[in-house]
Coordinates of C-alpha atoms and ligand atoms in Angstrom, one line a residue:
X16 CA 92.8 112.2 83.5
X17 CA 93.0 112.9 79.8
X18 CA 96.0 112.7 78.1
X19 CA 95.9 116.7 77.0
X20 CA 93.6 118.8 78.5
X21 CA 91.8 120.3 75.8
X22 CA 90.7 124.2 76.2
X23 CA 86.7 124.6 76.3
X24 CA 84.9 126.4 74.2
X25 CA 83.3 128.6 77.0
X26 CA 86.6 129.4 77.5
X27 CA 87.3 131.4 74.4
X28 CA 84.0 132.6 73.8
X29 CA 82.5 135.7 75.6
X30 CA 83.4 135.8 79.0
X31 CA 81.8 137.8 81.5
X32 CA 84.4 138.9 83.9
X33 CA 83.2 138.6 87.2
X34 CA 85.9 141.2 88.5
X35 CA 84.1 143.4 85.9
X36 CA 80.9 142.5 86.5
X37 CA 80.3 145.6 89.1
X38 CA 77.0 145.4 91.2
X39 CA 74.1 143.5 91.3
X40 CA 71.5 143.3 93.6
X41 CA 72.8 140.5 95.8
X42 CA 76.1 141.8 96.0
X43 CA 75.6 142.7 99.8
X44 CA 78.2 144.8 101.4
X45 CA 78.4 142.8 104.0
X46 CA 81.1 140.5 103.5
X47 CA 83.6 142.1 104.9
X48 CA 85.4 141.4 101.4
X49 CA 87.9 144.7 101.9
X50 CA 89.5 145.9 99.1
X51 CA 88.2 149.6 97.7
X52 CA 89.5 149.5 94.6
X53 CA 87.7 146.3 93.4
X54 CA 84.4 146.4 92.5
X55 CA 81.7 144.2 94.7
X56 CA 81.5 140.6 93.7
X57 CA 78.1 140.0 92.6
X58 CA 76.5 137.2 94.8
X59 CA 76.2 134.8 92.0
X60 CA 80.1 134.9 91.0
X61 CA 81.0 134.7 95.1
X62 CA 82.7 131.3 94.4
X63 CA 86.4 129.9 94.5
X64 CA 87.0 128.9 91.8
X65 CA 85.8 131.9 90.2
X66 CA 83.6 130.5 86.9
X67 CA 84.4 130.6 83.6
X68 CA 81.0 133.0 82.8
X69 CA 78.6 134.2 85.3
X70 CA 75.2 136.3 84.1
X71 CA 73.7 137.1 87.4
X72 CA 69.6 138.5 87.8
X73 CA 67.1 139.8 90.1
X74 CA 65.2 136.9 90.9
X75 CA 66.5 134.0 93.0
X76 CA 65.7 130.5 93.9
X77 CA 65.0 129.3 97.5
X78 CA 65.1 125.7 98.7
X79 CA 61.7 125.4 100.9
X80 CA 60.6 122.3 102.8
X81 CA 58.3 121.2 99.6
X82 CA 61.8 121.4 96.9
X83 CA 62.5 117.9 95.1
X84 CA 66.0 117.5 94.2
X85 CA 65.3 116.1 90.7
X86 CA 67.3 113.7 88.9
X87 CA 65.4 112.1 85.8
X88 CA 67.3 109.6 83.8
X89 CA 68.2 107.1 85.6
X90 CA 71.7 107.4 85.7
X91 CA 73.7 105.7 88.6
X92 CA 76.1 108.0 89.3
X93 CA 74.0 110.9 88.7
X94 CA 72.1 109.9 90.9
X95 CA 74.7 109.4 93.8
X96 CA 75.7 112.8 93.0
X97 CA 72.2 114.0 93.9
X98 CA 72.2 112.3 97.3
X99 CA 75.5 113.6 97.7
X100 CA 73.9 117.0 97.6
X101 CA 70.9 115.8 99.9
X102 CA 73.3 114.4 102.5
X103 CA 74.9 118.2 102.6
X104 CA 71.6 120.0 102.8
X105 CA 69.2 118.1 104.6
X106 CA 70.8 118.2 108.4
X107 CA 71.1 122.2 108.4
X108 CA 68.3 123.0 106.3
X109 CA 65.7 120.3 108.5
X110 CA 64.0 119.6 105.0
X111 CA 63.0 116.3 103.6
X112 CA 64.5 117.0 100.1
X113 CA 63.5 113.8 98.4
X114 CA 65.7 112.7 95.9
X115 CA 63.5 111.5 92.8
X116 CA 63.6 110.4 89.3
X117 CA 60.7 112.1 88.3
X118 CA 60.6 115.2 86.0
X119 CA 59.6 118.1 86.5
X120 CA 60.2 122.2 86.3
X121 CA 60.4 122.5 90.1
X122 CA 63.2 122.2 92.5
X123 CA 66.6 121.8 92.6
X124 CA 67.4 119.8 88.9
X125 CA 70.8 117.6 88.4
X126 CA 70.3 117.0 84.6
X127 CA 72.5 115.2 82.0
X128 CA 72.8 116.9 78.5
X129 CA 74.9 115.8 75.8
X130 CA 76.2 119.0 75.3
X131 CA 79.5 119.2 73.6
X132 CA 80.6 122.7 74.8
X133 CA 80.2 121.6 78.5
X134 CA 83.3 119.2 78.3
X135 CA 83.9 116.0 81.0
X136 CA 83.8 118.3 83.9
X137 CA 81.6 121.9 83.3
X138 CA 78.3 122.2 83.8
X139 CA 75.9 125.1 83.6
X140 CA 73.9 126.0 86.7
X141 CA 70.7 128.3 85.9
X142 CA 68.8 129.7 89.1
X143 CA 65.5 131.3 89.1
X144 CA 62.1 131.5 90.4
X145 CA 61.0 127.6 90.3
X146 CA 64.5 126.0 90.3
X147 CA 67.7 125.6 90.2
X148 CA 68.9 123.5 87.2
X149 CA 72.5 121.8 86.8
X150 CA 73.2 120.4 83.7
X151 CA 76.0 118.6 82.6
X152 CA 77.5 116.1 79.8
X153 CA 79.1 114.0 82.4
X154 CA 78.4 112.8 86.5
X155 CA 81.8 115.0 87.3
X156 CA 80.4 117.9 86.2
X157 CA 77.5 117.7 88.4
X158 CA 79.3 117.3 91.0
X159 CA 81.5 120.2 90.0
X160 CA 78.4 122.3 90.1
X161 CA 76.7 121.0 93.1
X162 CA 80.0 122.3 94.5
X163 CA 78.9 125.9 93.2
X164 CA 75.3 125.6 94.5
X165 CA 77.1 124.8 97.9
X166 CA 79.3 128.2 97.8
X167 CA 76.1 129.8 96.9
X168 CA 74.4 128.8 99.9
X169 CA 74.6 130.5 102.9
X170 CA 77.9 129.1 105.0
X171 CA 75.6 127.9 107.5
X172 CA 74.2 125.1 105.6
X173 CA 77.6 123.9 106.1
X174 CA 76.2 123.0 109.4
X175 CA 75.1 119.5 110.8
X176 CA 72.5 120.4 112.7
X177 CA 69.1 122.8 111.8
X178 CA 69.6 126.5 110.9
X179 CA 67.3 129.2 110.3
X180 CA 68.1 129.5 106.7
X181 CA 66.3 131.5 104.2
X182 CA 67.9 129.0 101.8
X183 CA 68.5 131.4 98.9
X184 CA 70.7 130.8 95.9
X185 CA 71.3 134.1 93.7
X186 CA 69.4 134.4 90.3
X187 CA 71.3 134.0 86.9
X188 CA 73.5 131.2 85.1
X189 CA 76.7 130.0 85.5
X190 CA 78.6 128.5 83.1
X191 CA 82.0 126.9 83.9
X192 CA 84.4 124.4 82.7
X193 CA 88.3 124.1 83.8
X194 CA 91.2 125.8 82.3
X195 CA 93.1 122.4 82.9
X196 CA 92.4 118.6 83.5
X197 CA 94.6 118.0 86.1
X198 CA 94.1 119.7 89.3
X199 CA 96.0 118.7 92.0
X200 CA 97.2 118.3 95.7
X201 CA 99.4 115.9 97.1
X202 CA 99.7 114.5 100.8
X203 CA 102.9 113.2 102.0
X204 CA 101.0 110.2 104.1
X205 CA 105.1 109.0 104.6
X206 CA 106.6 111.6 107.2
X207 CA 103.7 111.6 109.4
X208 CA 101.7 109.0 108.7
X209 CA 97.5 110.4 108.5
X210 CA 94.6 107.6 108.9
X211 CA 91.9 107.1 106.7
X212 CA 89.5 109.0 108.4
X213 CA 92.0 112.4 108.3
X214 CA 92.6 111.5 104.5
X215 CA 88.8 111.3 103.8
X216 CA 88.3 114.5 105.9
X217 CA 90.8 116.6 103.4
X218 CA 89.6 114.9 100.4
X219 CA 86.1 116.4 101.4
X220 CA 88.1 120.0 101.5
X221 CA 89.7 119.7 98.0
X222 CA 86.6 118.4 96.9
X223 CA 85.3 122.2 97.6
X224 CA 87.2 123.4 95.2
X225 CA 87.0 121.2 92.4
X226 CA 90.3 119.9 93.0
X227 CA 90.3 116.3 90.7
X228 CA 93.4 114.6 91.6
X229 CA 95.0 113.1 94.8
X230 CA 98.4 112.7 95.2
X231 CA 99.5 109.9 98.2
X232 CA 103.5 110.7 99.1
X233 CA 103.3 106.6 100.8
X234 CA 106.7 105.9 100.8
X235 CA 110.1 108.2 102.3
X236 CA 112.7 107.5 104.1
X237 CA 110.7 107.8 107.6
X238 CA 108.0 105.7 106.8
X239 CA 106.8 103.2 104.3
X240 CA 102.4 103.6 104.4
X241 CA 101.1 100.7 102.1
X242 CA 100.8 96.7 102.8
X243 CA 102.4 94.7 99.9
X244 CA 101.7 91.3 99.7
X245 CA 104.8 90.3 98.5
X246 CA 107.3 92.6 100.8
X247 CA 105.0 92.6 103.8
X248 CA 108.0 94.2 106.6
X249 CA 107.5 97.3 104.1
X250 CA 104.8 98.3 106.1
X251 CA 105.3 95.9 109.4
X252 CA 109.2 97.2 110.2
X253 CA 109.1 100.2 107.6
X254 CA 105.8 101.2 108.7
X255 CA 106.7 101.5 112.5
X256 CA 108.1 104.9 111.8
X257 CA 107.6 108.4 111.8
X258 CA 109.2 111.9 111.5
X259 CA 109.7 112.8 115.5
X260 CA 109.7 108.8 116.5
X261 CA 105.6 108.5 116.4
X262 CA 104.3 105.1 116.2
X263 CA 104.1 105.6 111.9
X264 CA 101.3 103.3 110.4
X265 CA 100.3 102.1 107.1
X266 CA 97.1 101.6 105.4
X267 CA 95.8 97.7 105.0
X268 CA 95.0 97.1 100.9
X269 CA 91.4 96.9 102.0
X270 CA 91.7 100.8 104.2
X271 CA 93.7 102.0 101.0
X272 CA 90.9 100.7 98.5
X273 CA 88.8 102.5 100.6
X274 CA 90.4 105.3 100.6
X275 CA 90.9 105.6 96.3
X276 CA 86.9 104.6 96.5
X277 CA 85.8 107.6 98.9
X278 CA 88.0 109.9 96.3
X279 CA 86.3 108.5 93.6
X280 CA 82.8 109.1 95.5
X281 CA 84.2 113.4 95.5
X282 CA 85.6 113.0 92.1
X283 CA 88.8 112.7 92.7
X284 CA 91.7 110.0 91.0
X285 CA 94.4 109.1 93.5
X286 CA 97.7 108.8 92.2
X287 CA 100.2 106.7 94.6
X288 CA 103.6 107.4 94.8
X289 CA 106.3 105.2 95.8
X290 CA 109.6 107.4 95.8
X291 CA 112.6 105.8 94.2
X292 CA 115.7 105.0 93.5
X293 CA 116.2 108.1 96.9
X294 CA 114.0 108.8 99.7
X295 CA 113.8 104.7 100.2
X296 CA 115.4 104.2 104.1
X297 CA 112.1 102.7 105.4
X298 CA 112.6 100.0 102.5
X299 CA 116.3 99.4 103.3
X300 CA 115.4 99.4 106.9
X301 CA 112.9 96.5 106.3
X302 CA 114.9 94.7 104.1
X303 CA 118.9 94.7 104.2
X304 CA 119.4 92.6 100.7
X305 CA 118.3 95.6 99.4
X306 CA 121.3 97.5 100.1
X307 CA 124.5 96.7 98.4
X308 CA 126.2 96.0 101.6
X309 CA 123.2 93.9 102.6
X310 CA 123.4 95.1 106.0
X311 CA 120.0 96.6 107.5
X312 CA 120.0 100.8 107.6
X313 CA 118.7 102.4 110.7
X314 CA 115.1 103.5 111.2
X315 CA 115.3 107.4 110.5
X316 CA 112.8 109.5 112.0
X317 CA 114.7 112.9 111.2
X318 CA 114.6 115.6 108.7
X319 CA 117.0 115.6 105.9
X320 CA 116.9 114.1 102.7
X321 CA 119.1 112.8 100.0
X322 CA 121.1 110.2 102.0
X323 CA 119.5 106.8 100.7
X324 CA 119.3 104.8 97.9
X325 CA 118.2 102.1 96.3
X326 CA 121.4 99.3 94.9
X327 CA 121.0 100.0 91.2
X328 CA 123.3 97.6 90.2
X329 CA 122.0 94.8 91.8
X330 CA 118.9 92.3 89.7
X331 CA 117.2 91.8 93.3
X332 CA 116.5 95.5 93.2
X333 CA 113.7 95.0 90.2
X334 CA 112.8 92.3 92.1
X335 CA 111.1 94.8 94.6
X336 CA 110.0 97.4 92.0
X337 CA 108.2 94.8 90.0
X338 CA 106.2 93.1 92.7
X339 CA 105.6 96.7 94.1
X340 CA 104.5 97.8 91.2
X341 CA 102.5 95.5 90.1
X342 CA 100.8 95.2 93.6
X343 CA 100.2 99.1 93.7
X344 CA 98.7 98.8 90.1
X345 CA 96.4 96.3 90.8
X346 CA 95.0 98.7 93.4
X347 CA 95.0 101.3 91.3
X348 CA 92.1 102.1 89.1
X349 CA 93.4 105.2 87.7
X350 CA 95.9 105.4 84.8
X351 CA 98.9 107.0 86.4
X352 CA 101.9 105.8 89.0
X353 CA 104.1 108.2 90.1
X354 CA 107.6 106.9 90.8
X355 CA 109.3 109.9 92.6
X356 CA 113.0 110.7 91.4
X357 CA 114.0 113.2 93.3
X358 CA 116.5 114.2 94.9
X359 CA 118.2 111.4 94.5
X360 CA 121.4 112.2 95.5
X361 CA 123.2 109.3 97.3
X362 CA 122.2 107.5 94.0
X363 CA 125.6 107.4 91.4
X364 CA 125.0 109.8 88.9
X365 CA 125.4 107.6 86.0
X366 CA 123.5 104.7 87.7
X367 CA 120.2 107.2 88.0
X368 CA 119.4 107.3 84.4
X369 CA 119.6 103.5 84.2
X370 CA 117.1 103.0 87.6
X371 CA 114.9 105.2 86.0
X372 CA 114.6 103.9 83.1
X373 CA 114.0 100.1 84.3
X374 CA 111.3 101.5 86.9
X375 CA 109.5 103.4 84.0
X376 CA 109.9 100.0 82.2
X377 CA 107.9 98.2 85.0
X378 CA 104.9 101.2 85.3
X379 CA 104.4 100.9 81.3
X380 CA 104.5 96.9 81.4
X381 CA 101.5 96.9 84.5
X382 CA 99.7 99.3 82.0
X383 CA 99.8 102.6 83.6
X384 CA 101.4 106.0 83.1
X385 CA 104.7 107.4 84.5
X386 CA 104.4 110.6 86.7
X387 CA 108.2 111.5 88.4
X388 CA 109.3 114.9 90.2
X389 CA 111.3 116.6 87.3
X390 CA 114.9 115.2 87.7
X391 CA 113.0 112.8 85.4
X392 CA 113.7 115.0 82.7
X393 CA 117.4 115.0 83.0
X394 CA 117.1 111.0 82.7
X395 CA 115.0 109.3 79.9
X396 CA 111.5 110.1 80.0
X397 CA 109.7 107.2 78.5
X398 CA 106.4 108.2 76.0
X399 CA 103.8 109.9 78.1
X400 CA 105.7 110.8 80.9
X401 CA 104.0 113.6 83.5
X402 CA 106.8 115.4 84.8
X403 CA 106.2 117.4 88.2
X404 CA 108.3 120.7 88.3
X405 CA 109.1 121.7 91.7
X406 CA 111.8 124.1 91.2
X407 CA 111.7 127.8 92.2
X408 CA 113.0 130.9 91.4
X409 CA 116.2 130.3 92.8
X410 CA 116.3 127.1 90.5
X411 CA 118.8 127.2 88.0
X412 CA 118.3 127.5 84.2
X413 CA 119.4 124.0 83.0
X414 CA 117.2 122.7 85.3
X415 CA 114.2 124.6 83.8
X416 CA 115.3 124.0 80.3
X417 CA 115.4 119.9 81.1
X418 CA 111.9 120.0 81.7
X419 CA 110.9 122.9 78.5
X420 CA 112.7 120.1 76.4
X421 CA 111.2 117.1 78.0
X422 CA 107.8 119.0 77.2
X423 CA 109.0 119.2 73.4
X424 CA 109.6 116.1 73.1
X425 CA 106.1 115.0 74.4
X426 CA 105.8 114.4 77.9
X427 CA 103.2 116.6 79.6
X428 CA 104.0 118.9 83.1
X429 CA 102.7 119.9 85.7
X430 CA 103.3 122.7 87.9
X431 CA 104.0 122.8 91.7
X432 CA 106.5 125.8 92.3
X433 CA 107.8 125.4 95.3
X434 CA 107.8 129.0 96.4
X435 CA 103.9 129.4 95.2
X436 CA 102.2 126.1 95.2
X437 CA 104.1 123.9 98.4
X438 CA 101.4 124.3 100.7
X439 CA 104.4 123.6 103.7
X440 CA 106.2 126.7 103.3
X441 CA 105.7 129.0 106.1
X442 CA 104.0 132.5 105.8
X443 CA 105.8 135.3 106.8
X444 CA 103.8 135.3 110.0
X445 CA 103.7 133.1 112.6
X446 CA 100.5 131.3 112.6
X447 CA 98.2 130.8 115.6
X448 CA 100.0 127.2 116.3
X449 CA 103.4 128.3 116.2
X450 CA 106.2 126.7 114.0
X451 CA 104.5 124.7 111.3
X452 CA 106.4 124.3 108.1
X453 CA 109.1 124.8 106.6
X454 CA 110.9 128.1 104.6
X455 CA 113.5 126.7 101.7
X456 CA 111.8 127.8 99.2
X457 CA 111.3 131.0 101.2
X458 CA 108.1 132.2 103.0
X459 CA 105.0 132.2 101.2
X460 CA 101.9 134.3 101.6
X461 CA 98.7 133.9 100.0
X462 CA 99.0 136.4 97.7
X463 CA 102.3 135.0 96.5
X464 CA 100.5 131.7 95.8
X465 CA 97.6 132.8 94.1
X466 CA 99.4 135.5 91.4
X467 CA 101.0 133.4 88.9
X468 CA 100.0 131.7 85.4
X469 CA 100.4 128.6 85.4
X470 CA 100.4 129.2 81.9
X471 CA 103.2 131.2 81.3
X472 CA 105.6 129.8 84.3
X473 CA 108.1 128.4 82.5
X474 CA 109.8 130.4 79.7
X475 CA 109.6 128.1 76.5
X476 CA 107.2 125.4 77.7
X477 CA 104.6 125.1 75.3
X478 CA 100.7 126.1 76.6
X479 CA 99.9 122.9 75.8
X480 CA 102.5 120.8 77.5
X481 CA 100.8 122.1 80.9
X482 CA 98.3 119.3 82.3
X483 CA 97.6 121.6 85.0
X484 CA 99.1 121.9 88.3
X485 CA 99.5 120.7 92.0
X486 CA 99.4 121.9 95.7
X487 CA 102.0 119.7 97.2
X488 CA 101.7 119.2 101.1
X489 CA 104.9 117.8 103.1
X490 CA 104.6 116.8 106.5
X491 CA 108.0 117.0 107.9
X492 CA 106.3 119.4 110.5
X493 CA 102.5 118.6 110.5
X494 CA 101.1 115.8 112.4
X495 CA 97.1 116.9 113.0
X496 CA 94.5 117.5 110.3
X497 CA 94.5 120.9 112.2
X498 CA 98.2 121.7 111.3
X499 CA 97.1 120.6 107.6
X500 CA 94.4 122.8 107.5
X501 CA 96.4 125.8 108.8
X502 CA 98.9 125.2 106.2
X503 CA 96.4 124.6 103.2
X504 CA 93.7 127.2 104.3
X505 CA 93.9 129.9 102.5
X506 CA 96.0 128.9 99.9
X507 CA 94.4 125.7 98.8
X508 CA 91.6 127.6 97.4
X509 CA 93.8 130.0 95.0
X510 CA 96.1 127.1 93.4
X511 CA 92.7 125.0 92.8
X512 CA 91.0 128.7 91.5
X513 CA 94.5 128.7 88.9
X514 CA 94.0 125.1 87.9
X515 CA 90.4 125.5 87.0
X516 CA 89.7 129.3 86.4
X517 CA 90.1 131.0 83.1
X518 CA 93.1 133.4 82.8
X519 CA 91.0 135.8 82.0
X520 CA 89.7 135.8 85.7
X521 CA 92.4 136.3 87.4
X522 CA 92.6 139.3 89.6
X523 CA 94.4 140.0 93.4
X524 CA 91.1 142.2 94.4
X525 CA 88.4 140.3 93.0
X526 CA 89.9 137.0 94.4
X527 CA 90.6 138.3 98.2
X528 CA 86.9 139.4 98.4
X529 CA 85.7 136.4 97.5
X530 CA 88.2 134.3 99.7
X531 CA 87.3 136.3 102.6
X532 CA 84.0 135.3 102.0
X533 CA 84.6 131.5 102.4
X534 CA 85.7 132.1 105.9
X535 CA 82.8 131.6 107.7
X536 CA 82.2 128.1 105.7
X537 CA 85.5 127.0 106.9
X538 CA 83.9 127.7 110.6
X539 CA 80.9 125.9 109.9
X540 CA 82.8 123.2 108.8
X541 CA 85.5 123.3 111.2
X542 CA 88.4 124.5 109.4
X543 CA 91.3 126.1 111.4
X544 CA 92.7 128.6 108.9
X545 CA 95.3 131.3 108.8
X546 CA 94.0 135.0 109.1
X547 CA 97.0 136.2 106.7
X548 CA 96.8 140.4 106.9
X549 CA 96.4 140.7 103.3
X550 CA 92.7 139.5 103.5
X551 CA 89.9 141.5 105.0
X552 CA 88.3 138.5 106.8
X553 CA 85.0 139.0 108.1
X554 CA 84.1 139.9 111.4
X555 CA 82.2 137.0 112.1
X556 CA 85.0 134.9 111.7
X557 CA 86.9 136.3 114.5
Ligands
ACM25 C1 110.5 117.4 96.6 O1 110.1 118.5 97.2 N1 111.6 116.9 97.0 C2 109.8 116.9 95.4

């Protein structure tokens, strides 16, 4: 992640809108894409997150059973990104698609360019008669646009198995680079605990989207979801839990460094979380000297928060955060550790600040950065703090003003509105599975999540201070990557399209067209979604 997301220069050149864009040949009717009042998506732009630029023309490119997919240079990475790409096509399209170093003007093309204006993530995909050509600066932002070519592809080739086809991707250029560098969605791993296999399944869906950043929830009151060497009943006693009374789990070091290597593989950095000096039950549980009494706490496999707490006062208590620590950063290739902070509020006031302070302490010393919820701000935030706002609108003003003055002073935010961007709230309807999520931030529909700025949220903070933002989801009530999926689907999509897509893209209309059209991808891929009524879904995904 880089420590300020810089603006690219596509992004404040001339930008073709794509809700203004109006017609083009490709831009088929037969989407089922609804609205009246918005002009048609042309076929090129039909992608979530919508592009910085998109020039679409008449003549397109189709993959045939003699297309290369190209990748000259020799780069490593470059060129796993390219059998990334070959592992996706070649089951429904039945081709050979050789992956090859050779050059040449044909086929699909993964090219690295240093090209200054194309940043660490954009790239600029160009479609035509002979090929289609991705070029980037950087391996992310091939992968980035082999995520376009995918949306640009017929849904079916989604599929695992051989397809008809014709394999057409629409004529023109894109050329695209994100608003912000930190794009987000976090997994809380603790309340239900979610195997490897479900983790890798939803890293595969954020990967979709462009989303760059996993955040692991592996520690809460219910369930503790990470071996440490040095504490090792944190996951054998506080790992035997789970919200409801399940079984719980934890992830072996081994299964976890698989897990941050398989997010690497889609681009993404994971960011761990162990929540402190609250949400720590499962810890006292496992171990009673850390409680000032030192008598063990119940297992809890209930609901409510803000009832636990780490002894502040007591040297023992560093003990635990420094081994912890320095376990979790030694897994940890990324640069950031997030350290919780919330709702901390069986913690003494005046003993929060101090906690906070000596846990920050320990992240800096193992060399990485502090990330904490927000009450961060009303403590000490140390140099290069992230802090992660989850207020809403009913969240008082010194709250929000905490957090504008933590951001003046230099720490960077990120945004995860509860009411917009916690992928747990409820819609206002009932969903096909009955009773998933919960509603205190209120209900949220998909519009709702989609139509804010994540720019101009918080009155005061400076644009810059924004590192981007995050889809949080809880798990209090969600136990199946099904019930994820119809939490996350189809709001994941718009909090990814505001963390990437320019402002100047944003638009209600334009956006439900083109999320209707990713409906019958989530089919072919086997993702149960919510048909919310304020999205014409297509009739083929009924
Ligand atoms: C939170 O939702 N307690 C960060």
């Amino acid at each position: 992640m880089n420590p300020r997301h810089t603006r690219s220069s596509l992004l404040v050149g001339s930008l073709l809108l794509i809700a203004a864009t109006g017609v083009s040949c490709f831009a088929d009717s037969g989407d089922g894409g609804g609205a009246a009042s918005a002009p048609a998506v042309p076929a090129l732009g039909r992608v979530i997150p919508a592009p910085a630029s998109v020039t679409p023309h008449e003549v397109p490119y189709r993959i045939t059973s003699a297309t290369p997919i190209r990748v000259p240079g020799g780069s490593r990475k470059a060129r796993e990104v390219a059998d990334y790409l070959a592992d996706v096509l070649r089951p429904s399209t039945g081709y050979a698609l050789p992956v090859t170093a050779d050059t040449g003007a044909d086929g699909i093309r993964l090219l690295l360019a240093d090209e200054a204006d194309l940043g660490t993530e954009g790239y600029r995909l160009e479609s035509g008669e002979r090929a289609v050509t991705i070029t980037a600066r950087r391996p992310a932002g091939l992968f980035h646009g082999v995520q376009t070519l995918r949306q640009l592809l017929p849904p079916a080739v989604e599929a695992r198995t051989a397809r008809p086809g014709p394999w057409t991707v629409p004529g023109g250029t894109v050329r695209d680079a994100p608003r912000y560098a930190y794009r987000g969605a976090m997994l809380d791993v603790a309340r239900h605990f979610f195997t490897v296999d479900e983790v890798k399944r939803y890293i595969d869906q954020l990967a979709l989207y462009k989303v760059n950043t996993l955040h692991l929830h592996l520690s809460d009151d219910q369930g503790w979801r990470l071996a440490v060497d040095s504490w090792p009943d944190l996951a054998a006693k506080g790992g035997a839990t789970e919200v409801g009374g399940g079984k719980g789990g934890y992830y072996t070091k081994d299964q976890y460094r698989e897990l941050v290597r398989y997010a690497a593989s889609r681009y993404l950095e994971v960011i761990p979380e162990i929540d402190m000096p609250g949400h720590t039950n499962a810890v006292l549980t496992a171990y009673p000297k850390l409680n000032c009494d030192g008598e063990a706490r119940e297992p809890y496999t209930g609901t409510k928060v803000g009832f636990s707490s780490l002894c502040v006062p007591e040297e023992i208590t560093y003990d635990f955060v420094d081994d912890v620590i320095r376990e979790l950063a030694e897994l940890t290739p990324g640069e950031v550790i997030h350290i919780g902070g919330d709702e901390a509020d069986a913690t003494p006031a005046d003993e929060y600040a101090t906690f906070m302070d000596r846990a920050q302490e320990v992240v800096n010393r193992y060399g990485k950065r502090v990330m904490g919820w927000h009450q961060l701000a009303g403590a000490r935030p140390v140099d290069g703090a992230v802090i992660q706002y989850w207020g809403y609108d009913e969240t008082g003003d010194a709250e929000r003003e905490e957090v504008v003055r933590a951001a003046r002073e230099g720490a960077e935010v990120v945004l995860s509105p509860a009411d917009r961007a916690y992928l747990d709230m409820q819609y206002p309807e009932v969903t096909d599975i009955p009773y998933l999520g919960l509603e205190w931030a209120g209900k949220v529909d998909v519009r709702r999540s989609y139509d804010w700025d994540p720019g101009a949220y918080l009155d005061g903070l400076p644009a810059d201070a924004v590192l981007g933002i995050e889809a949080p989801l809880w798990t209090e009530t969600l136990s199946t990557s099904t019930e994820l999926e119809v939490m996350a689907f189809p709001r994941l999509p718009g909090l990814a399209e505001l963390g990437w897509s320019p402002r100047s893209t944003h638009d209600w209309d334009a956006y439900r067209q083109r999320l209707a059209a990713q409906a019958p991808r989530w089919d072919v891929l086997g993702i149960r979604y919510h048909r919310s009524p304020q999205v014409s879904w297509p009739a083929s995904a009924e």
